[in-house]
Coordinates of C-alpha atoms and ligand atoms in Angstrom, one line a residue:
X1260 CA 0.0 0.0 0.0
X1261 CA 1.4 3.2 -0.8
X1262 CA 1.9 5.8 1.9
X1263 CA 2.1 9.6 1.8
X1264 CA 2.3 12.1 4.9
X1265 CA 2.3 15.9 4.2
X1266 CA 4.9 16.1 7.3
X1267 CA 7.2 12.9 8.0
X1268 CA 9.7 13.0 11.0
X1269 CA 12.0 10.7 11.0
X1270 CA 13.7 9.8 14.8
X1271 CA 11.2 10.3 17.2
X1272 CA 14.0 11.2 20.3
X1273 CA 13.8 14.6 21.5
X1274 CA 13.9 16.7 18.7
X1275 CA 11.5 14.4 16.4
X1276 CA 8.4 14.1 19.2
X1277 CA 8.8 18.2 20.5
X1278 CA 8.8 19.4 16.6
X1279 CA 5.7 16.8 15.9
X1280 CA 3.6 17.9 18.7
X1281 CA 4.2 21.8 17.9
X1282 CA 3.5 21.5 14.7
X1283 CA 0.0 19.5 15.8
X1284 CA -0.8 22.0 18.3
X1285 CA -0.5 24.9 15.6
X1286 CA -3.2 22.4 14.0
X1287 CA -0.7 21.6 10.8
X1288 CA -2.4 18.3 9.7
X1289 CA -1.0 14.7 8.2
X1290 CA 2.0 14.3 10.6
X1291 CA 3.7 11.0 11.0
X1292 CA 6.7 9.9 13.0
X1293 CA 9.1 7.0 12.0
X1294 CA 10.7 5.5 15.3
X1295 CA 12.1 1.8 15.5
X1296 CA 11.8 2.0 19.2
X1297 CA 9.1 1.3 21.7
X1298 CA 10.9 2.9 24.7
X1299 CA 11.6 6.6 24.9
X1300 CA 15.1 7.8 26.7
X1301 CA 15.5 11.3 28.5
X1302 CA 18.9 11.0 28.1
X1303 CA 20.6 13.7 30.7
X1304 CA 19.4 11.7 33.5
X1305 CA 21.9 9.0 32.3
X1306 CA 24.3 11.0 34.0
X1307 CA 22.6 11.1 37.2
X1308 CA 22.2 7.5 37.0
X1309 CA 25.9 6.8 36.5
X1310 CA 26.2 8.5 39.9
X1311 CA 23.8 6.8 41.5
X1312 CA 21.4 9.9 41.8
X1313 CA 18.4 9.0 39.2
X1314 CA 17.3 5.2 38.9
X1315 CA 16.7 4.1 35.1
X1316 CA 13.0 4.1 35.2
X1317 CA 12.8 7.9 35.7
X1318 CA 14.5 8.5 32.0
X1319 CA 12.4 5.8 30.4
X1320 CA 8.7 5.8 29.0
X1321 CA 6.9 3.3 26.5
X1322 CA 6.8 5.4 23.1
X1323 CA 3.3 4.8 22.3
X1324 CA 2.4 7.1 25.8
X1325 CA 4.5 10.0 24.5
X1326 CA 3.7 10.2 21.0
X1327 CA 1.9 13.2 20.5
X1328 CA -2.0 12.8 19.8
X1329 CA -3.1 13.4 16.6
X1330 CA 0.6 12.2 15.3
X1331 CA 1.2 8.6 13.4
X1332 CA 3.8 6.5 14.7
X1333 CA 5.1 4.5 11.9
X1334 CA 7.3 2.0 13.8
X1335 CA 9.7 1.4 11.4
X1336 CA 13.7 2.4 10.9
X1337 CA 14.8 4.1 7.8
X1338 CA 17.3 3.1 5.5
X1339 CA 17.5 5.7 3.0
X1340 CA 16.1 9.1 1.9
X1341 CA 15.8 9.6 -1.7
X1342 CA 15.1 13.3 -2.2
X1343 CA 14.7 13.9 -5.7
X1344 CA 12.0 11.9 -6.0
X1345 CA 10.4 12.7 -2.1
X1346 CA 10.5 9.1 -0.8
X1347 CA 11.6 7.7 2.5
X1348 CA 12.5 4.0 2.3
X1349 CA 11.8 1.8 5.2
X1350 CA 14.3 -1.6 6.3
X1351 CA 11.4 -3.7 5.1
X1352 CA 11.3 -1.4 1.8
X1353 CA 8.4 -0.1 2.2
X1354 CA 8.4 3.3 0.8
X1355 CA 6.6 6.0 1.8
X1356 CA 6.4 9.5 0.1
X1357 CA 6.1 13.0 2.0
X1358 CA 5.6 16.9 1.4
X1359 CA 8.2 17.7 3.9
X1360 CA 11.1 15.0 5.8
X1361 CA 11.9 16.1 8.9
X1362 CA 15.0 14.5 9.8
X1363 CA 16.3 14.1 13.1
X1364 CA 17.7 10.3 13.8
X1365 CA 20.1 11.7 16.6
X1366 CA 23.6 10.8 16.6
X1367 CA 25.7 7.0 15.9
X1368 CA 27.7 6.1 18.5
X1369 CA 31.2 4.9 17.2
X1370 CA 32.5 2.6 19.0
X1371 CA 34.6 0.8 16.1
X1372 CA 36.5 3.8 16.0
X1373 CA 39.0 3.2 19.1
X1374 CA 40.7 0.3 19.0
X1375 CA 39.7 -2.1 21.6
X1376 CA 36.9 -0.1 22.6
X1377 CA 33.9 -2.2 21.1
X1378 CA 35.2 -5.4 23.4
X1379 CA 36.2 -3.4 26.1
X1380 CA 32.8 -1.9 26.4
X1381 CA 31.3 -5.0 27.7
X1382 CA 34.6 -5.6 30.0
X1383 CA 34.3 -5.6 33.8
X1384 CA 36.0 -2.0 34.5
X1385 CA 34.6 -0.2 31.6
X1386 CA 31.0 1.2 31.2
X1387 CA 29.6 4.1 29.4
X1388 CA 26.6 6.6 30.3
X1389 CA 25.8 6.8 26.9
X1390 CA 24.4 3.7 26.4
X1391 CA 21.3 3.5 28.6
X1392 CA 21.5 -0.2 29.2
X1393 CA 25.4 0.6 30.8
X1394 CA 24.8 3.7 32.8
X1395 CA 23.5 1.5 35.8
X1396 CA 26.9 -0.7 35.1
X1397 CA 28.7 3.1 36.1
X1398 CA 27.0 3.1 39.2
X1399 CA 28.6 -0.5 40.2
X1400 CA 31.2 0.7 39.1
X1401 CA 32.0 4.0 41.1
X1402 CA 30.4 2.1 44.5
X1403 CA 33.3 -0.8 44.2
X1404 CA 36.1 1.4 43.5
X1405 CA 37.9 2.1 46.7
X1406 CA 41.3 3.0 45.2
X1407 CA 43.6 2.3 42.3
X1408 CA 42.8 4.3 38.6
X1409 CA 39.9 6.0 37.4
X1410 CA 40.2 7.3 33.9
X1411 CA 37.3 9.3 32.3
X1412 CA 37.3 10.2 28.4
X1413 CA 35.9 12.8 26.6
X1414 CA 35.9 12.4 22.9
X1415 CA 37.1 15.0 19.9
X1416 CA 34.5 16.0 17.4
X1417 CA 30.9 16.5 17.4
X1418 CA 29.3 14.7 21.1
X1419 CA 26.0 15.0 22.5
X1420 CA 26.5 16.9 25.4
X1421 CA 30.1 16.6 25.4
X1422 CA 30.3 18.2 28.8
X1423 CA 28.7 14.9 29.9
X1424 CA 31.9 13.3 29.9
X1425 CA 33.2 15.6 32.7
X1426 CA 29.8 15.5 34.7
X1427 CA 30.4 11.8 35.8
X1428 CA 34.0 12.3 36.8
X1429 CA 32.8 15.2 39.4
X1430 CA 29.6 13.4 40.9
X1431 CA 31.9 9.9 41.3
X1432 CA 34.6 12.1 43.1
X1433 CA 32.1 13.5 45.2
X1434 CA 31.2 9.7 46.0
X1435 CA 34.6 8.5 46.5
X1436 CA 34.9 11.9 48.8
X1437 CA 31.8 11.1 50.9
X1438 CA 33.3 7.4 51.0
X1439 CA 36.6 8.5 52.7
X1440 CA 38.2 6.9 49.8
X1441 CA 38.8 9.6 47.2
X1442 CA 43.1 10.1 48.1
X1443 CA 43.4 6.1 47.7
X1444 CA 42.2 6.9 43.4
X1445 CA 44.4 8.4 40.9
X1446 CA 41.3 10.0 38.7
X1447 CA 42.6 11.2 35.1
X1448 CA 40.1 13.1 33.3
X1449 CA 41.3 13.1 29.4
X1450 CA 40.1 15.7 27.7
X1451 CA 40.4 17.0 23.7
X1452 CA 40.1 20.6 24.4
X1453 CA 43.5 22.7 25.7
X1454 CA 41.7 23.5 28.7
X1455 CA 38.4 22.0 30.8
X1456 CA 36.2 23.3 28.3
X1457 CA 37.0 26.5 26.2
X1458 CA 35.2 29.7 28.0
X1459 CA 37.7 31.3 30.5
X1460 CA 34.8 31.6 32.9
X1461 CA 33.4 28.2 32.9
X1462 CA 37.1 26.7 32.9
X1463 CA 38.1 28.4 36.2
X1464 CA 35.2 27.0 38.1
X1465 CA 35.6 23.8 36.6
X1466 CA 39.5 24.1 37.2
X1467 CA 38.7 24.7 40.9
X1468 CA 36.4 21.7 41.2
X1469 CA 39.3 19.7 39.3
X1470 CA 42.0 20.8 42.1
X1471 CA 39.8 20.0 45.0
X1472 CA 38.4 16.4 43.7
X1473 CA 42.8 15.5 43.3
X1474 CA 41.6 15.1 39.2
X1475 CA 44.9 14.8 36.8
X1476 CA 43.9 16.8 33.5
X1477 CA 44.9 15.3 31.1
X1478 CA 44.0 18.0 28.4
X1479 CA 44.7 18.3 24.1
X1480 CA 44.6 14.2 24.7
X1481 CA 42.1 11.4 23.5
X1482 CA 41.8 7.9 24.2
X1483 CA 43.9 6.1 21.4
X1484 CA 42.7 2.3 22.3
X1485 CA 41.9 0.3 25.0
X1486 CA 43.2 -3.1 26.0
X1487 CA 40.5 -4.5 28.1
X1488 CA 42.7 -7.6 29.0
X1489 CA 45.6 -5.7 30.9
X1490 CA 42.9 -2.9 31.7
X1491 CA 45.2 -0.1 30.1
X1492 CA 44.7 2.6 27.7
X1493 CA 47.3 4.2 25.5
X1494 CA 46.7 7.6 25.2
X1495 CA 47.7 10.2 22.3
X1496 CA 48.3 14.3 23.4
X1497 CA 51.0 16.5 23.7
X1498 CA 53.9 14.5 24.3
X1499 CA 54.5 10.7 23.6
X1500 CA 51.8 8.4 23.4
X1501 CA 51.8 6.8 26.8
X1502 CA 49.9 4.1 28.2
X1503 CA 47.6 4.3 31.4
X1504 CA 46.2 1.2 33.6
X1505 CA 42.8 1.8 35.4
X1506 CA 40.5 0.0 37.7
X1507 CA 37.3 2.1 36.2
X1508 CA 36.9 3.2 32.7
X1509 CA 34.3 6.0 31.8
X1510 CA 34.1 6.0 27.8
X1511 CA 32.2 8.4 25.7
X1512 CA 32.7 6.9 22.4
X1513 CA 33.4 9.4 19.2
X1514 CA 30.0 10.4 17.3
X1515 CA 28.7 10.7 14.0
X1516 CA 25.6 10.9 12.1
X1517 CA 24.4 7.4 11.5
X1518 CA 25.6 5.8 8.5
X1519 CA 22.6 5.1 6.1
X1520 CA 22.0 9.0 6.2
X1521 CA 25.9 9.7 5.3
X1522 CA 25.6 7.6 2.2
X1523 CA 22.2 9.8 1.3
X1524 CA 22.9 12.9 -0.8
X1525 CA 21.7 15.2 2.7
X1526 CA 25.1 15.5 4.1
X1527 CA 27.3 18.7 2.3
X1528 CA 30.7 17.2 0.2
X1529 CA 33.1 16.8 2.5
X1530 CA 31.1 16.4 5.7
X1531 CA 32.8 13.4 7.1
X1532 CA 30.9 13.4 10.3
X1533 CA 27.1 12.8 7.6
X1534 CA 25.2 15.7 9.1
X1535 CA 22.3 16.9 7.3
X1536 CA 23.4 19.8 5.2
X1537 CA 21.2 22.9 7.0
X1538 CA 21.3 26.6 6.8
X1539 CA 22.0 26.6 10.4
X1540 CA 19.5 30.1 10.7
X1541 CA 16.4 28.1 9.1
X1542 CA 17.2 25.2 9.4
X1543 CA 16.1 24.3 6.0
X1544 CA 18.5 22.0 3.8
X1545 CA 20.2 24.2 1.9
X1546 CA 19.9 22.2 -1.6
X1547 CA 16.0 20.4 -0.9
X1548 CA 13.7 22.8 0.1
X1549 CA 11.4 20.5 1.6
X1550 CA 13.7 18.6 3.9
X1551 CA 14.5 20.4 7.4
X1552 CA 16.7 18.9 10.4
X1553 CA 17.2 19.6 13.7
X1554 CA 18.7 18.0 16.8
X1555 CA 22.0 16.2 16.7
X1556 CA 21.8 15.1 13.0
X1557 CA 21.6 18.5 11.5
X1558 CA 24.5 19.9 10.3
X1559 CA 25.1 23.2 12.7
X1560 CA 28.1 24.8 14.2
X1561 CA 26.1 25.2 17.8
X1562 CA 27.5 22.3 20.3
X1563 CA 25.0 19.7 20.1
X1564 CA 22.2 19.4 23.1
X1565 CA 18.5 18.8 24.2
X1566 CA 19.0 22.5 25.0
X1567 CA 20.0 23.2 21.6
X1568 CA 17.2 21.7 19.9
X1569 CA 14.5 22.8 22.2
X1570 CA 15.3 26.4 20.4
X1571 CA 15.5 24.5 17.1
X1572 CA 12.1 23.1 17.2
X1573 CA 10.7 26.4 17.7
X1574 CA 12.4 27.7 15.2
X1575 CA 11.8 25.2 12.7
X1576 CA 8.0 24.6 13.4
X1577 CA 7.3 28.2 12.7
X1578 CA 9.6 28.2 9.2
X1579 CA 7.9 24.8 8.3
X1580 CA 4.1 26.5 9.2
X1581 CA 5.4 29.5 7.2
X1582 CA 5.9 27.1 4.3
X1583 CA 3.1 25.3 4.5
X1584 CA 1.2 28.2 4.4
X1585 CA 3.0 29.7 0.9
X1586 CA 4.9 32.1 3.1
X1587 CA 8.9 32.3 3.5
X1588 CA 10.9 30.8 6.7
X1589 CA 11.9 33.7 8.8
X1590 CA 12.6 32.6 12.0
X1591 CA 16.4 32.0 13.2
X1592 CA 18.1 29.8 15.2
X1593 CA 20.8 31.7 17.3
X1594 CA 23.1 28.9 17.5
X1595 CA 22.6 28.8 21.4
X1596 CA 23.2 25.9 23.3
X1597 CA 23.7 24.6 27.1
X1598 CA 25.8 22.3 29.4
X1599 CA 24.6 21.9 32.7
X1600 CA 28.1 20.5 34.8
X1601 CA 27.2 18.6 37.8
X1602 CA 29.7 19.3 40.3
X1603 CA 29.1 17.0 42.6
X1604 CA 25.6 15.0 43.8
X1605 CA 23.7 18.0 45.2
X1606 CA 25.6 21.5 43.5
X1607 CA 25.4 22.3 38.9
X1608 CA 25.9 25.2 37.3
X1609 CA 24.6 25.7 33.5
X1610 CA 27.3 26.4 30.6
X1611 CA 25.2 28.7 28.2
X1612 CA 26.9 29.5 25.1
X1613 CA 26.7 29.9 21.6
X1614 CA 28.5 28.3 18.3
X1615 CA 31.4 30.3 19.0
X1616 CA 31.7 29.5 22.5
X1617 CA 30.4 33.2 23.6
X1618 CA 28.8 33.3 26.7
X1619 CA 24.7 33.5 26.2
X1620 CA 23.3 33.5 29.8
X1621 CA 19.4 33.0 29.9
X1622 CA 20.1 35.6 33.1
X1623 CA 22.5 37.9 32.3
X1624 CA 22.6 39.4 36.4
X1625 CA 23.8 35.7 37.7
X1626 CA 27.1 35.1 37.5
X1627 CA 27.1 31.9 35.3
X1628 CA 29.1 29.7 36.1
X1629 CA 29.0 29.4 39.7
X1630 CA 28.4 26.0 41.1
X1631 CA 24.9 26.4 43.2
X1632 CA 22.6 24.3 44.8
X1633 CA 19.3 25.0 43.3
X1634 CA 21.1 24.7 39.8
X1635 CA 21.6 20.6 40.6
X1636 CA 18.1 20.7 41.8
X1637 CA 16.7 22.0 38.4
X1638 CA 19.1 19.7 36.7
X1639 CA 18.3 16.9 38.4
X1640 CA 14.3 17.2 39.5
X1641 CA 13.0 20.1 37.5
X1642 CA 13.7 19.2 34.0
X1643 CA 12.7 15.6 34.0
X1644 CA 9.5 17.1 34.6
X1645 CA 10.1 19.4 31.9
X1646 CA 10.6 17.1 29.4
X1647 CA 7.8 15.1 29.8
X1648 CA 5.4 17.4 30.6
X1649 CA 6.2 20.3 28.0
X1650 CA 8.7 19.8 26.2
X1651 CA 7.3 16.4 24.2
X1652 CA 4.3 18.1 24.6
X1653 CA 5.8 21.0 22.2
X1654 CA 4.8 23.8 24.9
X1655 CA 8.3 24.6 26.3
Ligands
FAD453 C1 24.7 10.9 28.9 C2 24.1 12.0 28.2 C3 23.8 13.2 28.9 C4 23.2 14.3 28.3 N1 23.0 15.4 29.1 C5 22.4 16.5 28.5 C6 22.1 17.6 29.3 O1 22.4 17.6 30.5 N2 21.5 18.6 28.7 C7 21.1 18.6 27.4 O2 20.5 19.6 26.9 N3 21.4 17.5 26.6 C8 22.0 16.5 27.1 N4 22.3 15.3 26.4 C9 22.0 15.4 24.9 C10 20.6 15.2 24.5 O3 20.1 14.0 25.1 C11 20.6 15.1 23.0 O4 21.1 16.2 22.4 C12 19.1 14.9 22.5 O5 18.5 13.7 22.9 C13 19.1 14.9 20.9 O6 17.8 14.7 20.4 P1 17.6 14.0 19.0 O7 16.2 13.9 18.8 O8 18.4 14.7 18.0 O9 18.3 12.6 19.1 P2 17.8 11.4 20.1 O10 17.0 12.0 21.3 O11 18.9 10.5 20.3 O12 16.7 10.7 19.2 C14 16.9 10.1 18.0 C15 15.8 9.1 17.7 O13 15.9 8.7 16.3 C16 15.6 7.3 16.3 N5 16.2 6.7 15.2 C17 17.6 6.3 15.1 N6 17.8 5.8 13.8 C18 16.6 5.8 13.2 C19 16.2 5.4 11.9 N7 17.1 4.8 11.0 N8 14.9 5.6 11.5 C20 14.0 6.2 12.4 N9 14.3 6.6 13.6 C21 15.6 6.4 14.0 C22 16.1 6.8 17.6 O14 15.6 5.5 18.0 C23 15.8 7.9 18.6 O15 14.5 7.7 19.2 C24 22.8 14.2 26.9 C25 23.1 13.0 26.2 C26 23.7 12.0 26.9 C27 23.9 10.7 26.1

């Protein structure tokens, strides 16, 4: 049977379900969702989790009770995007033809790409919050540990949330800490940037967490390969490639757009990481005027977050409305996007910044990155409810 939807989404994570249900509360009609998954992820509370401070049924909910009414959840995965000819093909191919493709599938996680990684992964001492079936694994983890090496890794190139990386290694010191155990562990946090993070403001209060917690930075360096076997990790920065033995190894694997959409014609020449090729102000592709992206698949300089995309979906939603309507896509996206670093198990402050790493506080008379109480609070309690409550809902 042949299938046609004025408005097809494909991915329905965060960006996919907050675009569909604004664009079906501004009443635009024929909307339909493709999403392999029956189970729904908040995904920053992975974090929490991997600290023991969120259990794994607070970030989960069946699909079927978030997808927005009104919407069609085809439950399918695609495999290819064919836009010359306006057809979406399914694994199954089935085909399935659409007005507008809205494509957000999120980001690939790479594991092949460090050697050693993809077996050491499902090794005793090395989890990863980014998989949600691993970040209870962390938890284990940080509990046994009561001295020896911990080694966290933050990746080079595009990451969701690549602050996340850092988040863990602070709320597991603060553990070790509160377990009288923290000057018995050597922690190395390995990081790609040349300092903590990149904003002078941010890095100092990140800097002073570092030197209370007893964390090596380890910074301009990446995790070359892993060898589960001898727990060790050779790492490449600065100097000589050296290797490193641990006792707990947090991973955040390299990212990418997934595969089937870099071999599409979406991604600009040359874009090696497959990102849909947007004008990062309209998000419109800039060579099919009917496909739009948002979320961590589109192609955009801004660093790549929930808090990112929430703008995006406005954005987006009104251009798409504008177009549906015969009018022109005015509406910009400002490139602004957020890291909330978790300190410790009860204190946060929120990064907020924009594609050039300029600071772009939502209040300008705070000083912003200060680490606070009632910043972990919202972090942690406030915007799960958020999320489910507005944000899928396309109302925040
Ligand atoms: C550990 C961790 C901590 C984070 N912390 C924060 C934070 O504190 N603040 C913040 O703002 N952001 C945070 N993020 C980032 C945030 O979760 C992502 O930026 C956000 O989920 C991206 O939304 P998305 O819809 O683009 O992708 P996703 O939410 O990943 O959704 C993509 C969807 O596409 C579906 N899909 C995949 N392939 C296909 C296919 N072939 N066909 C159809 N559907 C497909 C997937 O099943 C999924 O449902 C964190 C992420 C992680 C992993």
């Amino acid at each position: 049977m042949a299938m046609h939807h004025q408005v097809l989404v494909i991915g329905g994570g965060n960006a996919g379900i907050s675009l569909a249900a604004r664009l079906r509360r501004w009443k635009v009609d024929d909307i339909a969702v493709v999403e392999p998954s029956s189970q729904h992820y908040f995904q920053p509370l992975f974090s929490h989790i991997g600290a023991g401070a969120a259990r794994m049924r607070e970030a989960v909910r069946p699909q079927v009770d978030i997808m927005p009414a009104g919407v069609e959840w085809i439950r399918g995965r695609v495999v290819d995007i064919l836009p010359e000819s306006n057809v979406v093909v399914l694994s199954g191919g089935a085909r399935i033809s659409y007005g507008h493709v809205v494509v957000c599938p999120g980001l690939q996680l790479d594991w092949h790409r460090i050697d050693g990684l993809t077996e050491a992964i499902s090794s005793p001492a090395c989890s990863s919050n980014y998989d949600a079936a691993l970040a209870t694994k962390t938890w284990e983890l940080v509990q046994g540990l009561s001295s020896g090496t911990a080694i966290f890794t933050q990746p080079a190139g595009p990451a969701k949330c690549a602050g996340a990386a850092q988040k863990i290694a602070y709320m597991a010191c603060d553990y070790w800490r509160d377990a009288g155990v923290l000057q018995e562990i050597d922690v190395h946090l390995v990081v790609p940037t040349t300092t903590a993070f990149g904003m002078p403001e941010v890095d100092a209060e990140l800097e002073r967490k570092i030197d209370e917690y007893g964390i090596t930075l380890e910074t301009s360096t990446s995790l070359a390969a892993v060898y589960p076997e001898e727990q060790a990790v050779m790492l490449t920065g600065p100097g000589e490639d050296r290797q490193l033995r641990y006792n707990l190894l947090h991973v955040v694997p390299p990212q990418s757009a997934p595969d089937w959409l870099k071999a599409t014609t979406l991604p600009a020449a040359g874009d090696r990481g497959g990102f849909v090729e947007v004008d990062p102000g309209t998000l419109r592709h800039r060579r099919y005027s009917n496909v739009w992206s948002l979320g961590d698949a589109a192609g955009t300089a801004n660093s790549k977050s929930g808090g990112a995309l929430r703008k995006q979906a406005k954005v987006l939603a009104k251009n798409l409305r504008a177009v549906l309507r015969g009018g022109k896509p005015k509406a910009q996206y400002n490139g602004y996007s957020v890291c909330p670093f978790t300190l410790s198990r009860g204190t946060a402050f929120f990064a907020e910044f924009d594609t050039g790493y300029r600071p772009k506080p939502s209040y300008p008379f705070l000083k912003m990155a200060k680490e606070r109480r009632w910043q972990w609070i919202m972090d942690r309690h406030v915007f799960p409810q958020i999320y489910w409550r507005l944000i899928l809902k396309g109302r925040a």
